[in-house]
Amino acid sequence: RAWSPSTMRILVTGGAGFIGSNLCRLALAEGVVPVVVDDASGGVDFLPEGVERHRVAVADLPQRRDLLAGVDAVVHLAAKPSVDFANREPLAALDANVGDTLRALLAAADAGVPRFVCASSNAAAGNVAGPVHERVLPQPASVYGATKTAAEAFCSAVSLSHGLDAVSLRFSNCYGPHSDHKQSAVHLFVRKALAREPVVVFGDGDQTRDFIYVEDIARCILAAAAAPCGPVLQVGTGVETTVRELVAAIEKATGERLAVESAPPRMGDVRASVSDVRLAEEQLGWRPRVAFEEGIARTVAYYRERLGA
């Protein structure tokens, strides 16, 4: 079914963050009303003016039933989205990525919210030969991936036990504006290029990722918030890009030569990752629009303005 912008109201946990702030901008442009729940630990600078926001931790959401009144869908983005953090602080990652997901699920179910969209990751699948699809048996290769697999399982459990229509969206490697706090390859490499500083490539540089622009992620989230789908959907571009190719694209967009330093692969890094997005296309009528080169150019332009480079 098509969603109605004039009546749709979504509660976005972690809404002040990278994906959340981009989602809020798109939602407002489409006539959707976003309500942000965020502990503001990463600041709120990226939120557009006029967005209703509440400085509330996800752990406290079950006690704030008032925030869920009249909400058509909960979009759960709050997380510790870092392989490195999960390796260093596995129990903290478990509580943030699994415990808070369950708390948000139960709060939504208890308040009678009809839809729940959970941000998952290709890391839930682990090392997979060929494109990752929804029927792949998850074999997470990292603590972070394991937390996402567990979060997907709780989405399924609460959906079946409480009648909440829940979907887990497995994002591939997302990049774009408002990513200042992220240490993922695209954002780090662009900042380093503009500062004329060297970058570190873990492994031989031939490992692949599926890079998707954040605006395409936001469009998919809105579509999933409005229409029954899932229970799991792969969200990417279906295009593999090596880290070497990423470096070359950033050099072209910035006009700067990147000095690359090599380091051993990190614990939990997968060798190859690309999504099969046909099911998302079939169920949501969604497909990515922003080509890799265009997305990198937009990201570079964003950082040039932010950094004055």
Tab-separated table of N, CA and C in Angstrom, residues 198-273:
chain	number	residue	atom	x	y	z
A	198	PRO	N	47.969	11.078	5.013
A	198	PRO	CA	47.932	9.700	4.516
A	198	PRO	C	46.747	8.927	5.085
A	199	VAL	N	46.354	7.874	4.376
A	199	VAL	CA	45.291	6.994	4.851
A	199	VAL	C	45.855	5.600	5.062
A	200	VAL	N	45.219	4.853	5.935
A	200	VAL	CA	45.628	3.473	6.206
A	200	VAL	C	44.611	2.536	5.571
A	201	VAL	N	45.091	1.614	4.748
A	201	VAL	CA	44.250	0.579	4.153
A	201	VAL	C	44.575	-0.740	4.839
A	202	PHE	N	43.564	-1.332	5.452
A	202	PHE	CA	43.750	-2.613	6.133
A	202	PHE	C	43.576	-3.736	5.115
A	203	GLY	N	44.607	-4.557	4.942
A	203	GLY	CA	44.572	-5.598	3.923
A	203	GLY	C	45.195	-5.106	2.635
A	204	ASP	N	44.935	-5.839	1.543
A	204	ASP	CA	45.613	-5.545	0.280
A	204	ASP	C	44.890	-4.524	-0.593
A	205	GLY	N	43.717	-4.072	-0.164
A	205	GLY	CA	42.986	-3.081	-0.947
A	205	GLY	C	42.064	-3.681	-1.992
A	206	ASP	N	42.123	-4.998	-2.158
A	206	ASP	CA	41.249	-5.648	-3.137
A	206	ASP	C	39.956	-6.166	-2.509
A	207	GLN	N	39.798	-5.982	-1.200
A	207	GLN	CA	38.533	-6.344	-0.564
A	207	GLN	C	37.435	-5.428	-1.095
A	208	THR	N	36.230	-5.946	-1.168
A	208	THR	CA	35.139	-5.200	-1.809
A	208	THR	C	34.033	-4.843	-0.823
A	209	ARG	N	33.363	-3.748	-1.142
A	209	ARG	CA	32.201	-3.304	-0.384
A	209	ARG	C	31.140	-2.802	-1.355
A	210	ASP	N	29.926	-2.719	-0.860
A	210	ASP	CA	28.793	-2.189	-1.618
A	210	ASP	C	28.463	-0.833	-1.002
A	211	PHE	N	28.916	0.240	-1.630
A	211	PHE	CA	28.747	1.583	-1.079
A	211	PHE	C	27.433	2.192	-1.559
A	212	ILE	N	26.601	2.616	-0.613
A	212	ILE	CA	25.299	3.193	-0.957
A	212	ILE	C	25.164	4.577	-0.332
A	213	TYR	N	24.669	5.508	-1.125
A	213	TYR	CA	24.524	6.893	-0.688
A	213	TYR	C	23.366	7.009	0.300
A	214	VAL	N	23.546	7.845	1.311
A	214	VAL	CA	22.600	7.905	2.427
A	214	VAL	C	21.196	8.321	1.991
A	215	GLU	N	21.079	9.133	0.966
A	215	GLU	CA	19.747	9.527	0.487
A	215	GLU	C	18.960	8.314	-0.002
A	216	ASP	N	19.642	7.365	-0.636
A	216	ASP	CA	18.972	6.144	-1.083
A	216	ASP	C	18.535	5.294	0.103
A	217	ILE	N	19.360	5.254	1.147
A	217	ILE	CA	18.981	4.551	2.374
A	217	ILE	C	17.724	5.185	2.975
A	218	ALA	N	17.709	6.505	3.043
A	218	ALA	CA	16.566	7.211	3.639
A	218	ALA	C	15.281	6.938	2.867
A	219	ARG	N	15.363	6.913	1.543
A	219	ARG	CA	14.167	6.620	0.743
A	219	ARG	C	13.661	5.214	1.021
A	220	CYS	N	14.572	4.272	1.184
A	220	CYS	CA	14.172	2.892	1.466
A	220	CYS	C	13.509	2.785	2.838
A	221	ILE	N	14.044	3.507	3.814
A	221	ILE	CA	13.458	3.482	5.152
A	221	ILE	C	12.021	3.993	5.121
A	222	LEU	N	11.795	5.106	4.443
A	222	LEU	CA	10.435	5.647	4.364
A	222	LEU	C	9.484	4.667	3.687
A	223	ALA	N	9.963	4.024	2.633
A	223	ALA	CA	9.123	3.042	1.943
A	223	ALA	C	8.793	1.866	2.855
A	224	ALA	N	9.791	1.399	3.615
A	224	ALA	CA	9.581	0.262	4.514
A	224	ALA	C	8.692	0.632	5.692
A	225	ALA	N	8.719	1.895	6.096
A	225	ALA	CA	7.873	2.344	7.208
A	225	ALA	C	6.405	2.389	6.823
A	226	ALA	N	6.136	2.411	5.524
A	226	ALA	CA	4.767	2.595	5.049
A	226	ALA	C	4.096	1.337	4.540
A	227	ALA	N	4.886	0.338	4.164
A	227	ALA	CA	4.305	-0.838	3.512
A	227	ALA	C	4.811	-2.122	4.160
A	228	PRO	N	3.931	-3.098	4.391
A	228	PRO	CA	4.372	-4.386	4.925
A	228	PRO	C	5.434	-5.002	4.024
A	229	CYS	N	6.509	-5.470	4.627
A	229	CYS	CA	7.618	-6.046	3.854
A	229	CYS	C	8.481	-6.868	4.791
A	230	GLY	N	9.499	-7.495	4.214
A	230	GLY	CA	10.453	-8.218	5.054
A	230	GLY	C	10.122	-9.688	5.215
A	231	PRO	N	10.560	-10.289	6.325
A	231	PRO	CA	11.049	-9.687	7.568
A	231	PRO	C	12.472	-9.122	7.509
A	232	VAL	N	13.241	-9.497	6.474
A	232	VAL	CA	14.592	-8.960	6.295
A	232	VAL	C	14.725	-8.523	4.845
A	233	LEU	N	15.331	-7.361	4.630
A	233	LEU	CA	15.596	-6.894	3.274
A	233	LEU	C	17.034	-6.411	3.168
A	234	GLN	N	17.688	-6.799	2.090
A	234	GLN	CA	19.026	-6.285	1.782
A	234	GLN	C	18.881	-4.912	1.123
A	235	VAL	N	19.667	-3.957	1.601
A	235	VAL	CA	19.599	-2.594	1.073
A	235	VAL	C	21.002	-2.146	0.676
A	236	GLY	N	21.241	-2.130	-0.626
A	236	GLY	CA	22.538	-1.715	-1.156
A	236	GLY	C	22.361	-1.314	-2.601
A	237	THR	N	23.456	-1.380	-3.361
A	237	THR	CA	23.379	-1.034	-4.788
A	237	THR	C	23.521	-2.250	-5.685
A	238	GLY	N	24.038	-3.349	-5.116
A	238	GLY	CA	24.311	-4.522	-5.936
A	238	GLY	C	25.604	-4.408	-6.724
A	239	VAL	N	26.400	-3.379	-6.423
A	239	VAL	CA	27.660	-3.151	-7.141
A	239	VAL	C	28.828	-3.279	-6.168
A	240	GLU	N	29.788	-4.130	-6.512
A	240	GLU	CA	30.995	-4.283	-5.701
A	240	GLU	C	32.035	-3.243	-6.097
A	241	THR	N	32.665	-2.645	-5.105
A	241	THR	CA	33.740	-1.683	-5.336
A	241	THR	C	34.904	-2.049	-4.430
A	242	THR	N	36.102	-2.152	-4.987
A	242	THR	CA	37.266	-2.445	-4.156
A	242	THR	C	37.699	-1.180	-3.416
A	243	VAL	N	38.470	-1.374	-2.360
A	243	VAL	CA	39.004	-0.230	-1.623
A	243	VAL	C	39.948	0.570	-2.512
A	244	ARG	N	40.682	-0.113	-3.379
A	244	ARG	CA	41.543	0.601	-4.340
A	244	ARG	C	40.708	1.517	-5.240
A	245	GLU	N	39.580	1.013	-5.707
A	245	GLU	CA	38.701	1.825	-6.557
A	245	GLU	C	38.108	2.996	-5.781
A	246	LEU	N	37.822	2.780	-4.503
A	246	LEU	CA	37.342	3.868	-3.657
A	246	LEU	C	38.391	4.971	-3.554
A	247	VAL	N	39.638	4.578	-3.312
A	247	VAL	CA	40.729	5.557	-3.227
A	247	VAL	C	40.826	6.355	-4.521
A	248	ALA	N	40.755	5.660	-5.654
A	248	ALA	CA	40.855	6.334	-6.960
A	248	ALA	C	39.702	7.316	-7.162
A	249	ALA	N	38.499	6.929	-6.757
A	249	ALA	CA	37.334	7.808	-6.913
A	249	ALA	C	37.465	9.062	-6.054
A	250	ILE	N	37.991	8.901	-4.850
A	250	ILE	CA	38.176	10.053	-3.967
A	250	ILE	C	39.279	10.963	-4.496
A	251	GLU	N	40.336	10.375	-5.034
A	251	GLU	CA	41.400	11.184	-5.643
A	251	GLU	C	40.852	12.007	-6.806
A	252	LYS	N	40.011	11.393	-7.616
A	252	LYS	CA	39.426	12.098	-8.761
A	252	LYS	C	38.519	13.238	-8.302
A	253	ALA	N	37.703	12.972	-7.282
A	253	ALA	CA	36.744	13.977	-6.819
A	253	ALA	C	37.408	15.131	-6.079
A	254	THR	N	38.496	14.838	-5.381
A	254	THR	CA	39.169	15.883	-4.598
A	254	THR	C	40.292	16.567	-5.360
A	255	GLY	N	40.807	15.880	-6.394
A	255	GLY	CA	41.979	16.404	-7.086
A	255	GLY	C	43.244	16.267	-6.275
A	256	GLU	N	43.195	15.430	-5.239
A	256	GLU	CA	44.353	15.214	-4.369
A	256	GLU	C	44.849	13.782	-4.498
A	257	ARG	N	46.150	13.614	-4.419
A	257	ARG	CA	46.746	12.280	-4.435
A	257	ARG	C	46.808	11.758	-3.004
A	258	LEU	N	46.212	10.594	-2.768
A	258	LEU	CA	46.203	10.014	-1.428
A	258	LEU	C	47.450	9.167	-1.192
A	259	ALA	N	48.149	9.450	-0.122
A	259	ALA	CA	49.257	8.593	0.297
A	259	ALA	C	48.668	7.436	1.099
A	260	VAL	N	48.873	6.221	0.614
A	260	VAL	CA	48.256	5.039	1.224
A	260	VAL	C	49.289	4.240	2.001
A	261	GLU	N	48.990	3.983	3.263
A	261	GLU	CA	49.819	3.129	4.105
A	261	GLU	C	49.077	1.820	4.339
A	262	SER	N	49.794	0.709	4.287
A	262	SER	CA	49.173	-0.613	4.430
A	262	SER	C	49.280	-1.113	5.865
A	263	ALA	N	48.257	-1.852	6.280
A	263	ALA	CA	48.235	-2.466	7.604
A	263	ALA	C	47.548	-3.817	7.490
A	264	PRO	N	47.794	-4.726	8.436
A	264	PRO	CA	47.140	-6.038	8.383
A	264	PRO	C	45.625	-5.902	8.496
A	265	PRO	N	44.882	-6.869	7.959
A	265	PRO	CA	43.418	-6.844	8.104
A	265	PRO	C	43.014	-6.798	9.572
A	266	ARG	N	41.910	-6.133	9.862
A	266	ARG	CA	41.417	-6.043	11.231
A	266	ARG	C	40.549	-7.249	11.576
A	267	MET	N	40.522	-7.580	12.847
A	267	MET	CA	39.670	-8.665	13.307
A	267	MET	C	38.215	-8.359	12.977
A	268	GLY	N	37.550	-9.304	12.336
A	268	GLY	CA	36.139	-9.149	12.019
A	268	GLY	C	35.854	-8.565	10.658
A	269	ASP	N	36.883	-8.083	9.946
A	269	ASP	CA	36.659	-7.550	8.598
A	269	ASP	C	36.330	-8.684	7.631
A	270	VAL	N	35.341	-8.470	6.776
A	270	VAL	CA	35.005	-9.463	5.759
A	270	VAL	C	35.759	-9.144	4.477
A	271	ARG	N	35.983	-10.174	3.662
A	271	ARG	CA	36.750	-10.004	2.430
A	271	ARG	C	35.920	-9.345	1.327
A	272	ALA	N	34.689	-9.760	1.212
A	272	ALA	CA	33.836	-9.237	0.141
A	272	ALA	C	32.420	-9.052	0.665
A	273	SER	N	31.766	-8.006	0.178
A	273	SER	CA	30.393	-7.751	0.599
A	273	SER	C	29.657	-6.992	-0.490
